[in-house]
Amino acid sequence: EYKDLEYLVNNRKQQEGYNLDYKKSIGNPDKAKNVLAKDISSFANSGGGFLIIGIDDNLEILGVDRIVNNKSIDEWINQVVSSNIEPNVFYLDPKLVEIPKSEKVIVVIEIPESTKKPHIVKELYNYFIRINDSSKKANHSQVRDMFEFSRNRTNEFNEFLKQRNLENIESSDFGQNQ
């Protein structure tokens, strides 16, 4: 809600960090798509976080227009993310927060840490991670570590299924465990 964002910036004076990034505006939509893809993929490739659009670096609530390229801003964001990041990033639908007495909104996007990382920004041919309060290109060892993280998560999940007889739905032992 608006009061939560107001508290975040006016009372707590919460600065950008590893799990939080503010964007003043969308700006030029053609240029913004790569910035947006870079920021969202960096959160997914790291520990997750929140991208808030409509608040500037001085913690001033400005808001953004509801329409970008003749689409609602949330629809535009979803299209940009799905067509510019590979593999697809899971994130919660952008939340549009109404600004009292204004036509503008604040966009809040929550991006959890991905279990399918690393995610590449296709047009930039790079992987990105969060370092402190910014999105940076990942180096070779960081990309390798992300692949290893995903492989380990998949192995852990498969072991979980195996221990509970949940691997093969056709098995007579399916779902039966001690």
CSV table of N, CA and C in Angstrom, one decimal:
chain,number,residue,atom,x,y,z
A,1,GLU,N,0.8,-1.2,0.0
A,1,GLU,CA,0.0,0.0,0.0
A,1,GLU,C,0.9,1.2,0.0
A,2,TYR,N,0.3,2.3,-0.4
A,2,TYR,CA,1.0,3.6,-0.5
A,2,TYR,C,1.6,4.0,0.9
A,3,LYS,N,0.9,3.8,2.0
A,3,LYS,CA,1.4,4.1,3.3
A,3,LYS,C,2.7,3.3,3.6
A,4,ASP,N,2.7,2.1,3.1
A,4,ASP,CA,3.9,1.3,3.4
A,4,ASP,C,5.1,1.8,2.7
A,5,LEU,N,4.9,2.2,1.4
A,5,LEU,CA,6.1,2.8,0.7
A,5,LEU,C,6.5,4.2,1.2
A,6,GLU,N,5.5,4.9,1.7
A,6,GLU,CA,5.8,6.2,2.3
A,6,GLU,C,6.6,6.0,3.6
A,7,TYR,N,6.2,5.0,4.4
A,7,TYR,CA,7.0,4.7,5.6
A,7,TYR,C,8.4,4.3,5.2
A,8,LEU,N,8.5,3.5,4.2
A,8,LEU,CA,9.8,3.0,3.8
A,8,LEU,C,10.8,4.1,3.4
A,9,VAL,N,10.3,5.1,2.7
A,9,VAL,CA,11.2,6.1,2.2
A,9,VAL,C,11.2,7.3,3.1
A,10,ASN,N,10.1,7.7,3.7
A,10,ASN,CA,10.1,8.9,4.6
A,10,ASN,C,10.5,8.7,6.0
A,11,ASN,N,10.1,7.6,6.6
A,11,ASN,CA,10.4,7.3,8.0
A,11,ASN,C,11.7,6.5,8.1
A,12,ARG,N,11.7,5.4,7.4
A,12,ARG,CA,12.9,4.5,7.5
A,12,ARG,C,14.1,5.0,6.7
A,13,LYS,N,13.8,5.8,5.7
A,13,LYS,CA,14.8,6.3,4.8
A,13,LYS,C,15.6,5.2,4.2
A,14,GLN,N,14.9,4.1,3.8
A,14,GLN,CA,15.6,2.9,3.3
A,14,GLN,C,16.3,3.2,2.0
A,15,GLN,N,17.6,3.0,2.0
A,15,GLN,CA,18.4,3.2,0.8
A,15,GLN,C,18.4,1.9,0.0
A,16,GLU,N,18.9,2.0,-1.2
A,16,GLU,CA,19.0,0.9,-2.1
A,16,GLU,C,20.1,0.0,-1.5
A,17,GLY,N,20.0,-1.3,-1.8
A,17,GLY,CA,20.9,-2.3,-1.3
A,17,GLY,C,20.8,-3.6,-2.1
A,18,TYR,N,21.4,-4.6,-1.5
A,18,TYR,CA,21.5,-5.9,-2.1
A,18,TYR,C,20.1,-6.4,-2.5
A,19,ASN,N,19.0,-6.2,-1.7
A,19,ASN,CA,17.7,-6.7,-2.0
A,19,ASN,C,16.7,-5.6,-2.4
A,20,LEU,N,17.1,-4.4,-2.7
A,20,LEU,CA,16.2,-3.3,-3.0
A,20,LEU,C,16.8,-2.4,-4.0
A,21,ASP,N,16.0,-2.0,-5.0
A,21,ASP,CA,16.5,-1.1,-6.0
A,21,ASP,C,15.3,-0.2,-6.4
A,22,TYR,N,15.6,1.1,-6.5
A,22,TYR,CA,14.6,2.1,-6.9
A,22,TYR,C,14.9,2.5,-8.3
A,23,LYS,N,13.9,2.8,-9.1
A,23,LYS,CA,14.0,3.4,-10.4
A,23,LYS,C,13.1,4.6,-10.4
A,24,LYS,N,13.7,5.7,-10.9
A,24,LYS,CA,12.9,7.0,-10.9
A,24,LYS,C,11.7,6.8,-11.9
A,25,SER,N,12.0,6.2,-13.1
A,25,SER,CA,11.0,6.1,-14.1
A,25,SER,C,11.4,5.0,-15.1
A,26,ILE,N,10.5,4.8,-16.1
A,26,ILE,CA,10.8,3.9,-17.1
A,26,ILE,C,11.7,4.5,-18.2
A,27,GLY,N,11.5,5.8,-18.4
A,27,GLY,CA,12.3,6.5,-19.4
A,27,GLY,C,11.9,6.0,-20.8
A,28,ASN,N,12.9,6.0,-21.7
A,28,ASN,CA,12.7,5.5,-23.1
A,28,ASN,C,12.4,4.0,-23.0
A,29,PRO,N,11.2,3.6,-23.5
A,29,PRO,CA,10.9,2.2,-23.3
A,29,PRO,C,11.9,1.2,-24.1
A,30,ASP,N,12.4,1.6,-25.2
A,30,ASP,CA,13.4,0.8,-25.9
A,30,ASP,C,14.7,0.6,-25.1
A,31,LYS,N,15.1,1.6,-24.5
A,31,LYS,CA,16.4,1.5,-23.7
A,31,LYS,C,16.0,0.8,-22.3
A,32,ALA,N,14.8,1.1,-21.8
A,32,ALA,CA,14.4,0.6,-20.5
A,32,ALA,C,14.3,-0.9,-20.4
A,33,LYS,N,14.0,-1.5,-21.6
A,33,LYS,CA,13.8,-3.0,-21.5
A,33,LYS,C,15.0,-3.7,-21.1
A,34,ASN,N,16.2,-3.2,-21.5
A,34,ASN,CA,17.5,-3.9,-21.1
A,34,ASN,C,17.8,-3.6,-19.7
A,35,VAL,N,17.5,-2.4,-19.2
A,35,VAL,CA,17.8,-2.0,-17.8
A,35,VAL,C,16.9,-2.9,-16.9
A,36,LEU,N,15.6,-3.0,-17.3
A,36,LEU,CA,14.7,-3.7,-16.5
A,36,LEU,C,15.1,-5.2,-16.5
A,37,ALA,N,15.4,-5.8,-17.7
A,37,ALA,CA,15.8,-7.2,-17.7
A,37,ALA,C,17.1,-7.4,-16.9
A,38,LYS,N,18.0,-6.5,-17.0
A,38,LYS,CA,19.3,-6.6,-16.2
A,38,LYS,C,19.0,-6.6,-14.7
A,39,ASP,N,18.1,-5.7,-14.2
A,39,ASP,CA,17.8,-5.6,-12.8
A,39,ASP,C,17.1,-6.8,-12.3
A,40,ILE,N,16.1,-7.3,-13.1
A,40,ILE,CA,15.3,-8.4,-12.6
A,40,ILE,C,16.1,-9.7,-12.6
A,41,SER,N,16.9,-9.9,-13.7
A,41,SER,CA,17.7,-11.1,-13.7
A,41,SER,C,18.8,-11.1,-12.6
A,42,SER,N,19.3,-9.9,-12.3
A,42,SER,CA,20.3,-9.8,-11.2
A,42,SER,C,19.7,-10.2,-9.9
A,43,PHE,N,18.5,-9.8,-9.6
A,43,PHE,CA,17.9,-10.3,-8.3
A,43,PHE,C,17.6,-11.8,-8.4
A,44,ALA,N,17.1,-12.3,-9.5
A,44,ALA,CA,16.9,-13.7,-9.6
A,44,ALA,C,18.2,-14.5,-9.5
A,45,ASN,N,19.3,-14.0,-10.0
A,45,ASN,CA,20.6,-14.7,-10.0
A,45,ASN,C,21.3,-14.6,-8.6
A,46,SER,N,20.8,-13.7,-7.8
A,46,SER,CA,21.4,-13.5,-6.5
A,46,SER,C,20.4,-13.9,-5.4
A,47,GLY,N,20.2,-13.1,-4.4
A,47,GLY,CA,19.3,-13.6,-3.3
A,47,GLY,C,17.9,-13.1,-3.4
A,48,GLY,N,17.5,-12.6,-4.5
A,48,GLY,CA,16.1,-12.0,-4.7
A,48,GLY,C,16.0,-10.6,-4.1
A,49,GLY,N,14.9,-10.0,-4.4
A,49,GLY,CA,14.7,-8.6,-3.9
A,49,GLY,C,13.5,-7.9,-4.5
A,50,PHE,N,13.5,-6.6,-4.3
A,50,PHE,CA,12.4,-5.8,-4.7
A,50,PHE,C,12.9,-4.7,-5.6
A,51,LEU,N,12.2,-4.5,-6.8
A,51,LEU,CA,12.5,-3.4,-7.7
A,51,LEU,C,11.2,-2.5,-7.6
A,52,ILE,N,11.5,-1.3,-7.2
A,52,ILE,CA,10.4,-0.3,-7.0
A,52,ILE,C,10.6,0.8,-8.1
A,53,ILE,N,9.6,1.0,-8.9
A,53,ILE,CA,9.7,2.0,-10.0
A,53,ILE,C,8.8,3.1,-9.7
A,54,GLY,N,9.3,4.3,-9.6
A,54,GLY,CA,8.6,5.5,-9.3
A,54,GLY,C,9.1,6.3,-8.1
A,55,ILE,N,10.3,5.8,-7.6
A,55,ILE,CA,10.9,6.5,-6.5
A,55,ILE,C,12.4,6.8,-6.9
A,56,ASP,N,12.8,8.0,-6.7
A,56,ASP,CA,14.2,8.4,-7.2
A,56,ASP,C,15.2,8.1,-6.1
A,57,ASP,N,16.5,8.3,-6.5
A,57,ASP,CA,17.6,8.0,-5.6
A,57,ASP,C,17.6,8.9,-4.3
A,58,ASN,N,16.9,10.0,-4.3
A,58,ASN,CA,16.8,10.9,-3.2
A,58,ASN,C,15.5,10.5,-2.3
A,59,LEU,N,15.0,9.4,-2.6
A,59,LEU,CA,13.8,8.8,-1.9
A,59,LEU,C,12.6,9.7,-2.0
A,60,GLU,N,12.4,10.3,-3.2
A,60,GLU,CA,11.2,11.1,-3.5
A,60,GLU,C,10.3,10.2,-4.3
A,61,ILE,N,9.0,10.2,-3.8
A,61,ILE,CA,8.0,9.4,-4.5
A,61,ILE,C,7.5,10.3,-5.7
A,62,LEU,N,7.8,9.8,-6.9
A,62,LEU,CA,7.4,10.5,-8.1
A,62,LEU,C,6.2,9.8,-8.9
A,63,GLY,N,6.3,8.5,-8.8
A,63,GLY,CA,5.3,7.7,-9.6
A,63,GLY,C,5.7,7.7,-11.1
A,64,VAL,N,5.0,6.8,-11.8
A,64,VAL,CA,5.2,6.6,-13.2
A,64,VAL,C,3.8,6.5,-13.9
A,65,ASP,N,3.8,6.7,-15.2
A,65,ASP,CA,2.6,6.6,-16.0
A,65,ASP,C,2.1,5.2,-16.0
A,66,ARG,N,0.8,5.0,-16.1
A,66,ARG,CA,0.2,3.7,-16.1
A,66,ARG,C,0.3,3.0,-17.4
A,67,ILE,N,0.6,3.8,-18.5
A,67,ILE,CA,0.7,3.2,-19.8
A,67,ILE,C,2.1,3.4,-20.4
A,68,VAL,N,2.6,2.3,-21.0
A,68,VAL,CA,3.9,2.4,-21.6
A,68,VAL,C,3.7,1.7,-23.0
A,69,ASN,N,4.1,2.4,-24.1
A,69,ASN,CA,4.0,1.8,-25.4
A,69,ASN,C,2.5,1.3,-25.7
A,70,ASN,N,1.6,2.0,-25.3
A,70,ASN,CA,0.1,1.7,-25.5
A,70,ASN,C,-0.3,0.4,-24.7
A,71,LYS,N,0.4,0.1,-23.7
A,71,LYS,CA,0.1,-1.1,-22.8
A,71,LYS,C,0.1,-0.6,-21.4
A,72,SER,N,-0.7,-1.4,-20.6
A,72,SER,CA,-0.6,-1.1,-19.1
A,72,SER,C,0.8,-1.4,-18.7
A,73,ILE,N,1.3,-0.7,-17.7
A,73,ILE,CA,2.7,-0.8,-17.3
A,73,ILE,C,3.1,-2.2,-16.9
A,74,ASP,N,2.1,-2.9,-16.1
A,74,ASP,CA,2.4,-4.2,-15.7
A,74,ASP,C,2.4,-5.2,-16.8
A,75,GLU,N,1.6,-5.0,-17.8
A,75,GLU,CA,1.6,-5.9,-19.0
A,75,GLU,C,2.9,-5.7,-19.8
A,76,TRP,N,3.3,-4.4,-19.9
A,76,TRP,CA,4.6,-4.1,-20.6
A,76,TRP,C,5.8,-4.8,-19.9
A,77,ILE,N,5.8,-4.6,-18.6
A,77,ILE,CA,6.9,-5.2,-17.8
A,77,ILE,C,6.9,-6.8,-18.0
A,78,ASN,N,5.8,-7.4,-17.9
A,78,ASN,CA,5.7,-8.9,-18.1
A,78,ASN,C,6.2,-9.3,-19.5
A,79,GLN,N,5.8,-8.5,-20.5
A,79,GLN,CA,6.3,-8.8,-21.9
A,79,GLN,C,7.8,-8.6,-22.0
A,80,VAL,N,8.3,-7.5,-21.5
A,80,VAL,CA,9.7,-7.3,-21.5
A,80,VAL,C,10.5,-8.4,-20.9
A,81,VAL,N,10.1,-8.8,-19.7
A,81,VAL,CA,10.8,-9.8,-18.9
A,81,VAL,C,10.8,-11.1,-19.7
A,82,SER,N,9.6,-11.5,-20.1
A,82,SER,CA,9.4,-12.8,-20.8
A,82,SER,C,10.2,-12.9,-22.1
A,83,SER,N,10.4,-11.8,-22.8
A,83,SER,CA,11.0,-11.8,-24.1
A,83,SER,C,12.5,-11.5,-24.0
A,84,ASN,N,13.0,-11.0,-22.9
A,84,ASN,CA,14.4,-10.6,-22.8
A,84,ASN,C,15.3,-11.3,-21.9
A,85,ILE,N,14.7,-12.3,-21.1
A,85,ILE,CA,15.5,-13.0,-20.1
A,85,ILE,C,15.3,-14.5,-20.4
A,86,GLU,N,16.4,-15.2,-20.4
A,86,GLU,CA,16.3,-16.7,-20.6
A,86,GLU,C,17.2,-17.4,-19.6
A,87,PRO,N,16.8,-18.5,-19.0
A,87,PRO,CA,15.4,-19.0,-19.0
A,87,PRO,C,14.5,-18.0,-18.3
A,88,ASN,N,13.2,-18.2,-18.5
A,88,ASN,CA,12.2,-17.3,-17.9
A,88,ASN,C,12.4,-17.2,-16.4
A,89,VAL,N,12.2,-16.0,-15.9
A,89,VAL,CA,12.3,-15.7,-14.5
A,89,VAL,C,11.0,-15.8,-13.8
A,90,PHE,N,10.9,-16.5,-12.7
A,90,PHE,CA,9.7,-16.5,-11.9
A,90,PHE,C,9.7,-15.3,-11.0
A,91,TYR,N,8.7,-14.5,-11.0
A,91,TYR,CA,8.5,-13.3,-10.1
A,91,TYR,C,7.0,-13.1,-9.9
A,92,LEU,N,6.7,-12.4,-8.9
A,92,LEU,CA,5.3,-12.1,-8.6
A,92,LEU,C,4.9,-11.0,-9.6
A,93,ASP,N,3.6,-11.0,-10.0
A,93,ASP,CA,3.1,-10.0,-10.9
A,93,ASP,C,3.4,-8.6,-10.3
A,94,PRO,N,3.8,-7.6,-11.1
A,94,PRO,CA,4.0,-6.3,-10.6
A,94,PRO,C,2.8,-5.7,-9.9
A,95,LYS,N,3.0,-5.1,-8.8
A,95,LYS,CA,1.9,-4.5,-8.0
A,95,LYS,C,1.9,-3.0,-8.3
A,96,LEU,N,0.8,-2.5,-8.7
A,96,LEU,CA,0.6,-1.1,-9.0
A,96,LEU,C,0.0,-0.5,-7.7
A,97,VAL,N,0.7,0.5,-7.2
A,97,VAL,CA,0.3,1.1,-5.9
A,97,VAL,C,-0.1,2.6,-6.3
A,98,GLU,N,-1.4,2.8,-6.0
A,98,GLU,CA,-2.0,4.1,-6.3
A,98,GLU,C,-1.3,5.2,-5.5
A,99,ILE,N,-1.1,6.4,-6.1
A,99,ILE,CA,-0.6,7.5,-5.3
A,99,ILE,C,-1.8,8.4,-5.1
A,100,PRO,N,-2.1,8.8,-3.8
A,100,PRO,CA,-3.3,9.6,-3.6
A,100,PRO,C,-3.2,10.9,-4.3
A,101,LYS,N,-4.3,11.3,-4.9
A,101,LYS,CA,-4.4,12.6,-5.6
A,101,LYS,C,-3.5,12.7,-6.8
A,102,SER,N,-3.2,11.6,-7.5
A,102,SER,CA,-2.3,11.6,-8.6
A,102,SER,C,-2.8,10.5,-9.6
A,103,GLU,N,-2.5,10.8,-10.9
A,103,GLU,CA,-2.8,9.8,-11.9
A,103,GLU,C,-1.7,8.8,-12.0
A,104,LYS,N,-0.6,9.0,-11.4
A,104,LYS,CA,0.6,8.1,-11.5
A,104,LYS,C,0.5,7.0,-10.4
A,105,VAL,N,1.3,6.0,-10.6
A,105,VAL,CA,1.4,4.8,-9.7
A,105,VAL,C,2.8,4.5,-9.4
A,106,ILE,N,3.0,3.7,-8.4
A,106,ILE,CA,4.4,3.2,-8.1
A,106,ILE,C,4.3,1.7,-8.4
A,107,VAL,N,5.3,1.2,-9.1
A,107,VAL,CA,5.3,-0.3,-9.4
A,107,VAL,C,6.2,-1.0,-8.5
A,108,VAL,N,5.7,-2.0,-7.8
A,108,VAL,CA,6.6,-2.8,-7.0
A,108,VAL,C,6.6,-4.2,-7.5
A,109,ILE,N,7.9,-4.7,-7.8
A,109,ILE,CA,8.1,-6.0,-8.3
A,109,ILE,C,8.9,-6.8,-7.3
A,110,GLU,N,8.4,-8.0,-6.9
A,110,GLU,CA,9.2,-8.8,-6.0
A,110,GLU,C,9.7,-10.0,-6.8
A,111,ILE,N,11.0,-10.1,-6.8
A,111,ILE,CA,11.7,-11.2,-7.5
A,111,ILE,C,12.4,-12.1,-6.5
A,112,PRO,N,12.0,-13.4,-6.4
A,112,PRO,CA,12.6,-14.3,-5.5
A,112,PRO,C,13.9,-14.8,-6.1
A,113,GLU,N,14.8,-15.3,-5.3
A,113,GLU,CA,16.0,-16.0,-5.8
A,113,GLU,C,15.5,-17.2,-6.6
A,114,SER,N,16.2,-17.3,-7.8
A,114,SER,CA,15.7,-18.4,-8.7
A,114,SER,C,16.4,-19.7,-8.4
A,115,THR,N,15.6,-20.8,-8.6
A,115,THR,CA,16.2,-22.1,-8.5
A,115,THR,C,16.7,-22.6,-9.9
A,116,LYS,N,16.5,-21.8,-10.9
A,116,LYS,CA,16.9,-22.1,-12.3
A,116,LYS,C,18.0,-21.2,-12.8
A,117,LYS,N,18.7,-20.6,-11.9
A,117,LYS,CA,19.7,-19.6,-12.4
A,117,LYS,C,20.9,-20.4,-13.0
A,118,PRO,N,21.7,-19.7,-13.8
A,118,PRO,CA,21.7,-18.3,-14.1
A,118,PRO,C,20.7,-17.9,-15.2
A,119,HIS,N,20.3,-16.7,-15.2
A,119,HIS,CA,19.4,-16.1,-16.2
A,119,HIS,C,20.2,-15.1,-17.0
A,120,ILE,N,20.2,-15.2,-18.3
A,120,ILE,CA,20.9,-14.3,-19.2
A,120,ILE,C,20.0,-13.2,-19.8
A,121,VAL,N,20.5,-12.0,-19.9
A,121,VAL,CA,19.8,-11.0,-20.6
A,121,VAL,C,20.2,-11.1,-22.1
A,122,LYS,N,19.2,-11.6,-22.9
A,122,LYS,CA,19.5,-12.0,-24.3
A,122,LYS,C,20.2,-11.0,-25.1
A,123,GLU,N,19.6,-9.8,-25.1
A,123,GLU,CA,20.1,-8.7,-26.0
A,123,GLU,C,21.5,-8.2,-25.6
A,124,LEU,N,21.8,-8.3,-24.3
A,124,LEU,CA,23.1,-7.9,-23.8
A,124,LEU,C,24.2,-9.0,-23.7
A,125,TYR,N,23.7,-10.3,-23.9
A,125,TYR,CA,24.6,-11.4,-23.9
A,125,TYR,C,25.4,-11.5,-22.6
A,126,ASN,N,24.8,-11.2,-21.5
A,126,ASN,CA,25.5,-11.3,-20.2
A,126,ASN,C,24.5,-11.8,-19.1
A,127,TYR,N,25.2,-12.3,-18.1
A,127,TYR,CA,24.5,-12.7,-16.8
A,127,TYR,C,24.8,-11.5,-15.9
A,128,PHE,N,23.9,-11.2,-15.0
A,128,PHE,CA,24.0,-10.2,-14.0
A,128,PHE,C,23.7,-10.7,-12.6
A,129,ILE,N,24.4,-10.1,-11.6
A,129,ILE,CA,24.2,-10.4,-10.2
A,129,ILE,C,24.1,-9.1,-9.5
A,130,ARG,N,23.5,-9.1,-8.2
A,130,ARG,CA,23.5,-7.9,-7.4
A,130,ARG,C,24.8,-7.9,-6.6
A,131,ILE,N,25.4,-6.8,-6.6
A,131,ILE,CA,26.6,-6.5,-5.7
A,131,ILE,C,26.3,-5.2,-5.0
A,132,ASN,N,26.2,-5.3,-3.7
A,132,ASN,CA,25.7,-4.2,-2.9
A,132,ASN,C,24.4,-3.6,-3.4
A,133,ASP,N,24.5,-2.4,-4.0
A,133,ASP,CA,23.2,-1.8,-4.4
A,133,ASP,C,23.1,-1.6,-5.9
A,134,SER,N,23.8,-2.5,-6.7
A,134,SER,CA,23.7,-2.3,-8.1
A,134,SER,C,23.8,-3.7,-8.8
A,135,SER,N,23.4,-3.7,-10.0
A,135,SER,CA,23.5,-4.9,-10.9
A,135,SER,C,24.7,-4.9,-11.7
A,136,LYS,N,25.5,-5.9,-11.6
A,136,LYS,CA,26.8,-6.0,-12.3
A,136,LYS,C,26.9,-7.2,-13.1
A,137,LYS,N,27.8,-7.2,-14.1
A,137,LYS,CA,28.0,-8.4,-14.9
A,137,LYS,C,28.7,-9.5,-14.1
A,138,ALA,N,28.2,-10.7,-14.2
A,138,ALA,CA,28.8,-11.8,-13.5
A,138,ALA,C,30.0,-12.3,-14.2
A,139,ASN,N,31.1,-12.6,-13.5
A,139,ASN,CA,32.3,-13.2,-14.1
A,139,ASN,C,32.1,-14.7,-14.3
A,140,HIS,N,33.1,-15.3,-14.9
A,140,HIS,CA,33.0,-16.7,-15.2
A,140,HIS,C,32.8,-17.6,-13.9
A,141,SER,N,33.5,-17.4,-12.9
A,141,SER,CA,33.3,-18.2,-11.7
A,141,SER,C,32.0,-18.0,-11.0
A,142,GLN,N,31.4,-16.8,-11.1
A,142,GLN,CA,30.1,-16.5,-10.6
A,142,GLN,C,29.0,-17.3,-11.4
A,143,VAL,N,29.2,-17.3,-12.7
A,143,VAL,CA,28.2,-18.0,-13.5
A,143,VAL,C,28.3,-19.5,-13.2
A,144,ARG,N,29.5,-20.0,-13.1
A,144,ARG,CA,29.7,-21.4,-12.8
A,144,ARG,C,29.1,-21.8,-11.5
A,145,ASP,N,29.2,-20.9,-10.5
A,145,ASP,CA,28.6,-21.1,-9.2
A,145,ASP,C,27.1,-21.1,-9.2
A,146,MET,N,26.5,-20.3,-10.1
A,146,MET,CA,25.1,-20.3,-10.2
A,146,MET,C,24.6,-21.6,-10.9
A,147,PHE,N,25.3,-22.1,-11.9
A,147,PHE,CA,24.9,-23.4,-12.5
A,147,PHE,C,25.0,-24.5,-11.4
A,148,GLU,N,26.0,-24.5,-10.6
A,148,GLU,CA,26.2,-25.5,-9.6
A,148,GLU,C,25.1,-25.4,-8.5
A,149,PHE,N,24.7,-24.2,-8.1
A,149,PHE,CA,23.6,-24.0,-7.2
A,149,PHE,C,22.4,-24.6,-7.7
A,150,SER,N,22.0,-24.3,-9.0
A,150,SER,CA,20.8,-24.9,-9.6
A,150,SER,C,20.9,-26.4,-9.6
A,151,ARG,N,22.0,-26.9,-10.0
A,151,ARG,CA,22.2,-28.4,-10.1
A,151,ARG,C,22.0,-29.0,-8.7
A,152,ASN,N,22.6,-28.4,-7.7
A,152,ASN,CA,22.4,-29.0,-6.3
A,152,ASN,C,20.9,-28.9,-5.9
A,153,ARG,N,20.3,-27.8,-6.2
A,153,ARG,CA,18.8,-27.7,-5.8
A,153,ARG,C,18.0,-28.8,-6.5
A,154,THR,N,18.3,-29.0,-7.7
A,154,THR,CA,17.6,-30.1,-8.5
A,154,THR,C,17.8,-31.4,-7.9
A,155,ASN,N,19.1,-31.7,-7.5
A,155,ASN,CA,19.4,-33.0,-6.9
A,155,ASN,C,18.8,-33.2,-5.6
A,156,GLU,N,18.7,-32.1,-4.8
A,156,GLU,CA,18.1,-32.1,-3.4
A,156,GLU,C,16.6,-32.4,-3.6
A,157,PHE,N,16.0,-31.8,-4.6
A,157,PHE,CA,14.5,-32.0,-4.8
A,157,PHE,C,14.3,-33.4,-5.2
A,158,ASN,N,15.1,-33.9,-6.2
A,158,ASN,CA,14.9,-35.3,-6.6
A,158,ASN,C,15.1,-36.3,-5.5
A,159,GLU,N,16.0,-36.1,-4.6
A,159,GLU,CA,16.2,-36.9,-3.4
A,159,GLU,C,15.0,-36.9,-2.5
A,160,PHE,N,14.5,-35.7,-2.3
A,160,PHE,CA,13.3,-35.5,-1.5
A,160,PHE,C,12.1,-36.4,-2.1
A,161,LEU,N,11.9,-36.3,-3.4
A,161,LEU,CA,10.9,-37.1,-4.0
A,161,LEU,C,11.1,-38.6,-3.8
A,162,LYS,N,12.4,-39.0,-4.0
A,162,LYS,CA,12.8,-40.4,-3.9
A,162,LYS,C,12.5,-41.0,-2.5
A,163,GLN,N,12.9,-40.2,-1.5
A,163,GLN,CA,12.7,-40.6,-0.1
A,163,GLN,C,11.2,-40.8,0.2
A,164,ARG,N,10.3,-40.1,-0.4
A,164,ARG,CA,8.9,-40.2,-0.1
A,164,ARG,C,8.1,-41.0,-1.2
A,165,ASN,N,8.8,-41.7,-2.0
A,165,ASN,CA,8.2,-42.5,-3.1
A,165,ASN,C,7.2,-41.6,-3.9
A,166,LEU,N,7.7,-40.5,-4.3
A,166,LEU,CA,6.9,-39.6,-5.1
A,166,LEU,C,7.5,-39.4,-6.5
A,167,GLU,N,8.5,-40.3,-6.9
A,167,GLU,CA,9.1,-40.1,-8.2
A,167,GLU,C,8.2,-40.6,-9.4
A,168,ASN,N,7.6,-41.8,-9.1
A,168,ASN,CA,6.9,-42.5,-10.2
A,168,ASN,C,5.5,-42.7,-9.8
A,169,ILE,N,4.6,-41.9,-10.5
A,169,ILE,CA,3.2,-42.0,-10.2
A,169,ILE,C,2.6,-43.4,-10.5
A,170,GLU,N,3.3,-44.1,-11.5
A,170,GLU,CA,2.8,-45.4,-11.9
A,170,GLU,C,3.1,-46.5,-10.9
A,171,SER,N,4.1,-46.2,-10.0
A,171,SER,CA,4.5,-47.2,-9.0
A,171,SER,C,3.4,-47.6,-8.0
A,172,SER,N,3.3,-48.8,-7.6
A,172,SER,CA,2.4,-49.2,-6.6
A,172,SER,C,2.7,-48.7,-5.2
A,173,ASP,N,4.0,-48.3,-5.0
A,173,ASP,CA,4.4,-47.7,-3.8
A,173,ASP,C,4.3,-46.1,-3.7
A,174,PHE,N,3.7,-45.6,-4.8
A,174,PHE,CA,3.7,-44.1,-4.9
A,174,PHE,C,3.0,-43.5,-3.7
A,175,GLY,N,3.7,-42.5,-3.1
A,175,GLY,CA,3.2,-41.8,-2.0
A,175,GLY,C,3.2,-42.5,-0.7
A,176,GLN,N,3.7,-43.7,-0.6
A,176,GLN,CA,3.7,-44.5,0.6
A,176,GLN,C,5.1,-44.4,1.2
A,177,ASN,N,5.2,-43.9,2.4
A,177,ASN,CA,6.5,-43.9,3.1
A,177,ASN,C,6.4,-44.1,4.5
A,178,GLN,N,7.5,-44.3,5.2
A,178,GLN,CA,7.5,-44.6,6.6
A,178,GLN,C,7.4,-43.3,7.4
